[in-house]
Coordinates of C-alpha atoms in Angstrom, one line a residue:
X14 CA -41.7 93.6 -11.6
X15 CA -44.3 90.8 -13.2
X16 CA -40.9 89.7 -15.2
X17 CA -38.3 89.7 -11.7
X18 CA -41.2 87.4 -10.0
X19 CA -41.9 84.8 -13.0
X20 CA -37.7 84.4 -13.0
X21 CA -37.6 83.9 -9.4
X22 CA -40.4 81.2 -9.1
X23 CA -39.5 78.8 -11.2
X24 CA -35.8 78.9 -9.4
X25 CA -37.5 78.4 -6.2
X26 CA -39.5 75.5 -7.5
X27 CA -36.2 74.2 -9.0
X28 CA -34.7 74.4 -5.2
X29 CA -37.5 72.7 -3.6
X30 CA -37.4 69.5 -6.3
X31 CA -33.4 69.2 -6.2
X32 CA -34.0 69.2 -2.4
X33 CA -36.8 66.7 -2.3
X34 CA -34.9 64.8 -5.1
X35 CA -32.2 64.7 -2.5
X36 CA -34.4 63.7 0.3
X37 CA -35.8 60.5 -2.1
X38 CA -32.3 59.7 -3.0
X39 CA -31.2 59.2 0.4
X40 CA -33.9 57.3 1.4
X41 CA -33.4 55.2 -1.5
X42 CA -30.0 54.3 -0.3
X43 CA -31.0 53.7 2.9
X44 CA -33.5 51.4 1.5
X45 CA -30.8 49.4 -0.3
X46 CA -28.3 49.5 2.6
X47 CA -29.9 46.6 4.4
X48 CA -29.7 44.4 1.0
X49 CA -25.7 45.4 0.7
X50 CA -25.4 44.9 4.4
X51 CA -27.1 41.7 4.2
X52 CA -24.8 40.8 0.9
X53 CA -21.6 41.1 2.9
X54 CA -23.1 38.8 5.5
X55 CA -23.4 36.3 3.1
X56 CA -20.2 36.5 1.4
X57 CA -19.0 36.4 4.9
X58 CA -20.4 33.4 5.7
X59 CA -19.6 32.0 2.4
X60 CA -16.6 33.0 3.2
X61 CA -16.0 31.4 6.7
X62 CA -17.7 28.3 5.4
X63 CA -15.1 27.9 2.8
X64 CA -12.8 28.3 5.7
X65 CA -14.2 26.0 7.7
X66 CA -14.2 23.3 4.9
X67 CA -10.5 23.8 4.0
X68 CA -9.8 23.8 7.9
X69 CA -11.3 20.5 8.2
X70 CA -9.2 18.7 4.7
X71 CA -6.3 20.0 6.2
X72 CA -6.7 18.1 9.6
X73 CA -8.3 15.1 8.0
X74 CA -4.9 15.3 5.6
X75 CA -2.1 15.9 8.6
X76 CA -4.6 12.6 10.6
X77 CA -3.8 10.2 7.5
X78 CA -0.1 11.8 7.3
X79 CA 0.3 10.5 10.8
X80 CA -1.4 7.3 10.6
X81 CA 0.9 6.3 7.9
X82 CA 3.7 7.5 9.6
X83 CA 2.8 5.7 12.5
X84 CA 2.0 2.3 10.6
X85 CA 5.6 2.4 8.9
X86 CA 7.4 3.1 12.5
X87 CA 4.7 0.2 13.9
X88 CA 6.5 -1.7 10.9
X89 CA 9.7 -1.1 11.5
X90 CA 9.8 -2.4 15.1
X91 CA 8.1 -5.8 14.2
X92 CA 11.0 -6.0 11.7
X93 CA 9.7 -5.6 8.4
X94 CA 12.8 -3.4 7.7
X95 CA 15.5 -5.3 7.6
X96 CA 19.5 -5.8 5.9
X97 CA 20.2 -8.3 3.4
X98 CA 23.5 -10.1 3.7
X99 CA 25.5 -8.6 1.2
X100 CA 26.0 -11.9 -0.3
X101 CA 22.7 -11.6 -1.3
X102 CA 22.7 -9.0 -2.6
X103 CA 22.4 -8.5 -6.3
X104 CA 22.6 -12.6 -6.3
X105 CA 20.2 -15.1 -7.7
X106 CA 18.7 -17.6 -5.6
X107 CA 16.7 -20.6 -5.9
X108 CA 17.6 -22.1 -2.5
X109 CA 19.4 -22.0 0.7
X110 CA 22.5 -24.2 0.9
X111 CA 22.6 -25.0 4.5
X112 CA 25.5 -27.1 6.0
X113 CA 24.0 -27.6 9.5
X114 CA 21.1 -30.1 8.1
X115 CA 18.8 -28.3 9.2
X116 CA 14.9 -29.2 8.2
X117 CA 13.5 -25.9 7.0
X118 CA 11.4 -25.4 4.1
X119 CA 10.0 -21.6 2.7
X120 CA 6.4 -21.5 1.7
X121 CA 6.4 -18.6 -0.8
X122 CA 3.1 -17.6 -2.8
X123 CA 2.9 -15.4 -6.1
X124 CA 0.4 -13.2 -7.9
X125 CA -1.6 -11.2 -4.9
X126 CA -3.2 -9.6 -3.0
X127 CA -6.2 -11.5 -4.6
X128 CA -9.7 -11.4 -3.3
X129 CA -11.1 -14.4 -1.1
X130 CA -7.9 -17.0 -2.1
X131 CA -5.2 -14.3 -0.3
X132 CA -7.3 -14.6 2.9
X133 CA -7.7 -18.2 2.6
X134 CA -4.1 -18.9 2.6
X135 CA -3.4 -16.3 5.0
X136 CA -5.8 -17.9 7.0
X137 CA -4.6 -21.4 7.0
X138 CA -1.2 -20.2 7.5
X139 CA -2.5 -18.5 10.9
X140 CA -4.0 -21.6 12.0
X141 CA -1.0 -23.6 11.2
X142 CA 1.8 -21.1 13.0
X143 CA 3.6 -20.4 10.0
X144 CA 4.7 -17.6 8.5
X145 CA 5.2 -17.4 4.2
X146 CA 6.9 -14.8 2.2
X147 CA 4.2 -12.9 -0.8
X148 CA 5.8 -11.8 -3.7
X149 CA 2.9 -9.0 -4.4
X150 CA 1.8 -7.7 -8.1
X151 CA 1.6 -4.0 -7.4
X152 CA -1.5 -3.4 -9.5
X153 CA -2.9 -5.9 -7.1
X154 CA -2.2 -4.5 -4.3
X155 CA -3.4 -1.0 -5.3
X156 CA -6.8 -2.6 -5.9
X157 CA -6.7 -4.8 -2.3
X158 CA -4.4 -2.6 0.1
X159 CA -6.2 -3.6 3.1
X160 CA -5.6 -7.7 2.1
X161 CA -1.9 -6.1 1.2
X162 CA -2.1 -4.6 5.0
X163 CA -3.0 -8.2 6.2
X164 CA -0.3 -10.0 5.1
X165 CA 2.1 -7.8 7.0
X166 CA 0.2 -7.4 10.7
X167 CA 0.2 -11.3 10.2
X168 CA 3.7 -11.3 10.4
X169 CA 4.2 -12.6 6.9
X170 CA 7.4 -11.1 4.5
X171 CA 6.0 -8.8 1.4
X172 CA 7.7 -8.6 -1.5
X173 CA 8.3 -7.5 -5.0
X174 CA 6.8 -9.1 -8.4
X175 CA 6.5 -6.3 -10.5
X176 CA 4.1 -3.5 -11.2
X177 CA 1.9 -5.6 -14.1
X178 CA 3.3 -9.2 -14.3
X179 CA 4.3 -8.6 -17.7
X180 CA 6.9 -11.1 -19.7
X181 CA 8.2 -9.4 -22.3
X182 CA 11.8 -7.6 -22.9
X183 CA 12.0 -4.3 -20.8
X184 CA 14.7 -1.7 -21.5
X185 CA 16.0 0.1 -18.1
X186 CA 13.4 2.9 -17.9
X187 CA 10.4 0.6 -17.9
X188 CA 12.0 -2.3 -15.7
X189 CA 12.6 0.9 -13.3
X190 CA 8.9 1.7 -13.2
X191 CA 7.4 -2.0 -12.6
X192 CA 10.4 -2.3 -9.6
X193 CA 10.6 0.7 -7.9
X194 CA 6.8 1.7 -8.1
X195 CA 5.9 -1.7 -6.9
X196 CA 8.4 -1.1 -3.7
X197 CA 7.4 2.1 -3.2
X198 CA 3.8 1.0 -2.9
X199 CA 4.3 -2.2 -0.8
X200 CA 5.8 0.7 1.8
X201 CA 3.4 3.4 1.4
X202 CA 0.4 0.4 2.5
X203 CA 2.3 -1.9 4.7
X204 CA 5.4 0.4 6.0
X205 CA 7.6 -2.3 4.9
X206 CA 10.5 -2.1 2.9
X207 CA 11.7 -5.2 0.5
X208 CA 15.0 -6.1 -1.3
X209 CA 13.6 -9.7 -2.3
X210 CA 12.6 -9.5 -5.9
X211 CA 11.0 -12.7 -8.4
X212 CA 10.5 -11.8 -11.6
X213 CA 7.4 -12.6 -13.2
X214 CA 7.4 -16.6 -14.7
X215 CA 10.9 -16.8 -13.6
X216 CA 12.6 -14.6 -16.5
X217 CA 15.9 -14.2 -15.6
X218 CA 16.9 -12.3 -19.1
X219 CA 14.3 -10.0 -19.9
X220 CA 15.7 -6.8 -18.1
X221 CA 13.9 -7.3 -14.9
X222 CA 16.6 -9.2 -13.2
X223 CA 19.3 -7.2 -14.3
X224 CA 17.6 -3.8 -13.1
X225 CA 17.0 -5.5 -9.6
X226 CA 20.4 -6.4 -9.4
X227 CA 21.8 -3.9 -9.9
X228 CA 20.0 -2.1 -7.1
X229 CA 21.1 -5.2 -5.1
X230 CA 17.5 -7.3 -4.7
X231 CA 18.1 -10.5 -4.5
X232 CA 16.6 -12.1 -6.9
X233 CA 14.3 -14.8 -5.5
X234 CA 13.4 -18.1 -7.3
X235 CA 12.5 -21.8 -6.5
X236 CA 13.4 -25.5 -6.3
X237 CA 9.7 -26.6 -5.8
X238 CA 7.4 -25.5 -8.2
X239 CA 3.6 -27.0 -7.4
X240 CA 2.4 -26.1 -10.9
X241 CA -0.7 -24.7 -9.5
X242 CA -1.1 -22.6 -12.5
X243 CA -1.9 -25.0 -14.7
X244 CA -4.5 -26.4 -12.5
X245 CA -3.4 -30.0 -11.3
X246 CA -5.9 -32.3 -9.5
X247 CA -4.6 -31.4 -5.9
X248 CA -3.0 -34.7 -5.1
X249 CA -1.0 -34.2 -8.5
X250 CA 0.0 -30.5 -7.1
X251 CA 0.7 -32.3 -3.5
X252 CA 3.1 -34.5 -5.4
X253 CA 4.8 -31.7 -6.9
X254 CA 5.9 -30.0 -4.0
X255 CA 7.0 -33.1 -1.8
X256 CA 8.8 -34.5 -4.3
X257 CA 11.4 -31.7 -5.6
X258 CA 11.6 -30.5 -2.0
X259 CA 14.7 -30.4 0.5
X260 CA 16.1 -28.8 3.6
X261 CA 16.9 -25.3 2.1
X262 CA 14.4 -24.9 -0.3
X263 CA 12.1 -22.5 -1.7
X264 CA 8.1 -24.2 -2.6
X265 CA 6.6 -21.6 -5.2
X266 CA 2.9 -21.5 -5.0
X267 CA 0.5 -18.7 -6.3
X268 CA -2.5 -17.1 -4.0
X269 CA -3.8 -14.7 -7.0
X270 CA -3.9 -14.4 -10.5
X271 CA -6.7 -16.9 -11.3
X272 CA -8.4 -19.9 -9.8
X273 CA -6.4 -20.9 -7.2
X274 CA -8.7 -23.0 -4.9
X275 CA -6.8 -26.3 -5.9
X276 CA -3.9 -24.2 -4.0
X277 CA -6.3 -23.9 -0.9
X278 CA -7.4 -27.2 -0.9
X279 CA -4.2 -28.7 -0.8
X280 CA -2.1 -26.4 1.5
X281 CA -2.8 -28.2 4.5
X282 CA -1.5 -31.2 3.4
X283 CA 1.5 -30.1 2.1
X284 CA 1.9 -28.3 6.1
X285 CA 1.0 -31.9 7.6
X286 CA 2.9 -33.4 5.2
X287 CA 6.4 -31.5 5.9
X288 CA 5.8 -31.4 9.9
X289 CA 5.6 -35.3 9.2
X290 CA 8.7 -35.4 7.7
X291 CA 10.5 -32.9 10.5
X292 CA 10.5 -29.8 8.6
X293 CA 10.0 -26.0 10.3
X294 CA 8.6 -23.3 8.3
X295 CA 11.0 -20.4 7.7
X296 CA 10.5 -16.9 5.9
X297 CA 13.1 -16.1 2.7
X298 CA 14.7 -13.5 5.0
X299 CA 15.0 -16.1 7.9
X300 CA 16.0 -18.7 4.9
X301 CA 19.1 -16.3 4.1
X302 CA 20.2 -15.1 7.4
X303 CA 20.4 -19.2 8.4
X304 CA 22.5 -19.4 5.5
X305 CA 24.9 -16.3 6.0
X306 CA 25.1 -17.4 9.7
X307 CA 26.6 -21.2 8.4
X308 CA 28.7 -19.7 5.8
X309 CA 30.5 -17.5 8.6
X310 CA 30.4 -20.4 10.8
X311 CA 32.6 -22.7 8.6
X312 CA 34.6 -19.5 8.0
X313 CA 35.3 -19.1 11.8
X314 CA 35.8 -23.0 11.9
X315 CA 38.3 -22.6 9.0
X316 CA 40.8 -19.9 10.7

């Protein structure tokens, strides 16, 4: 009997501790459950702020996807699109040959967007009525879009003058990449899309040419060269332009790429100096078109 009870007590004391054991264990857990439950609720949040924050790039993304869209229709109806006479295209030009006599003269500047001297000229230009043609550097205009932006809601013609404004021999590939990704980016900024191409110090036989002609640029050049580059005492720079200047012609100046406050300074009197002289400022495209139209004229006149 003594044995039977001292077997059966401890198993009874063994029951009572697993069963308290249990009783602690859920408690326990109960204990923790807040923490876990208060875990999800911050992965949750986490979570929806995350959300939130992608939500929010994804508008601010499809906003600047329709700004640019809308800036390149907005371009398109002011003209900035237009089509080259084919016998333009693919052609080299260094002026207009115009058998009406008419007095037009096309301001053209070189080497920007540049900081301060692009704004200057765009500026005297503005004052004067006139509108010029910019043949763009396209590193430059990456680092200045919004002067890039400028030069087109002015209602001046944007074009192409390579990527770097480099000089030496380019195979296909790399005259490719200094062309096309300096058109691609004068479009992605302004929304407009050029076929007038100069080539960087007037290189006609470096590659450059040849790759814009054959994707039928025309290839844009001068019969006025200021000299500004080399830094002239302005009445010297005045001198050069007046002199080598006719109806039809093309008057290559530079707004970046250096100093080019002598360019400033004597812009105005060139302006006065042509008006004096009976001469209207024309873009390159309306330089062309003028020309195509008296070409087909004389061809009508000749049937």
């Amino acid at each position: 009997m003594e044995n039977n009870k001292s077997f059966l007590w401890p198993e009874g004391i063994l029951i009572a501790l697993l069963a308290l054991g249990g009783v602690f264990s859920l408690a326990f857990m109960m204990l923790l459950r807040p923490n876990a439950s208060e875990a999800q609720s911050r992965q949750g949040i986490d979570i929806k702020d995350v959300t939130a924050n992608v939500g929010t790039q994804q508008r601010i993304e499809k906003l600047k996807a329709a700004m640019l869209t809308s800036w390149q229709q907005e371009a398109q109806t002011k003209g900035l699109s237009y089509a080259l006479p084919s016998r333009f295209q693919g052609a080299v030009i260094e002026a207009a040959k115009l058998t009406q006599g008419e007095k037009v003269i096309a301001l053209t500047f070189d080497d920007g967007p540049w900081p301060d001297t692009t704004e200057q000229v765009l500026d005297i230009l503005k004052s004067n009525n006139i509108k010029g043609t910019f043949f763009v550097v396209g590193q430059n205009l990456k680092n200045f879009p919004e002067i890039g932006k400028k030069i087109v809601t002015e209602g001046h013609v944007i074009a192409n003058h390579t990527w770097h404004h480099w000089y030496h021999f380019f195979n296909q590939q790399a005259a490719a990449y200094e062309i096309d990704r300096t058109t691609d980016l004068i479009y992605q900024i302004t929304g407009a899309k050029t076929n007038l191409f100069r080539p960087p110090g007037g290189m006609l036989h470096n590659g450059l040419s040849a790759y814009a002609k054959g994707q039928k640029y025309a290839v844009i050049m001068w019969s006025a060269d200021s000299t500004d580059y080399k830094l002239p005492p302005v009445p010297k720079l005045i001198d050069n332009v007046i002199k080598d200047s006719k109806p039809g012609g093309i008057v290559l100046m530079h707004d970046g790429g250096g100093n080019r406050s002598r360019t400033v300074q004597a812009l105005p009197e060139i302006i006065s100096n042509f008006r004096k002289q009976g001469y209207r400022f024309v873009t390159i495209p309306e330089l062309l078109e003028m020309e195509d139209a008296d070409k087909k004229l004389l061809a009508n006149k000749k049937q």
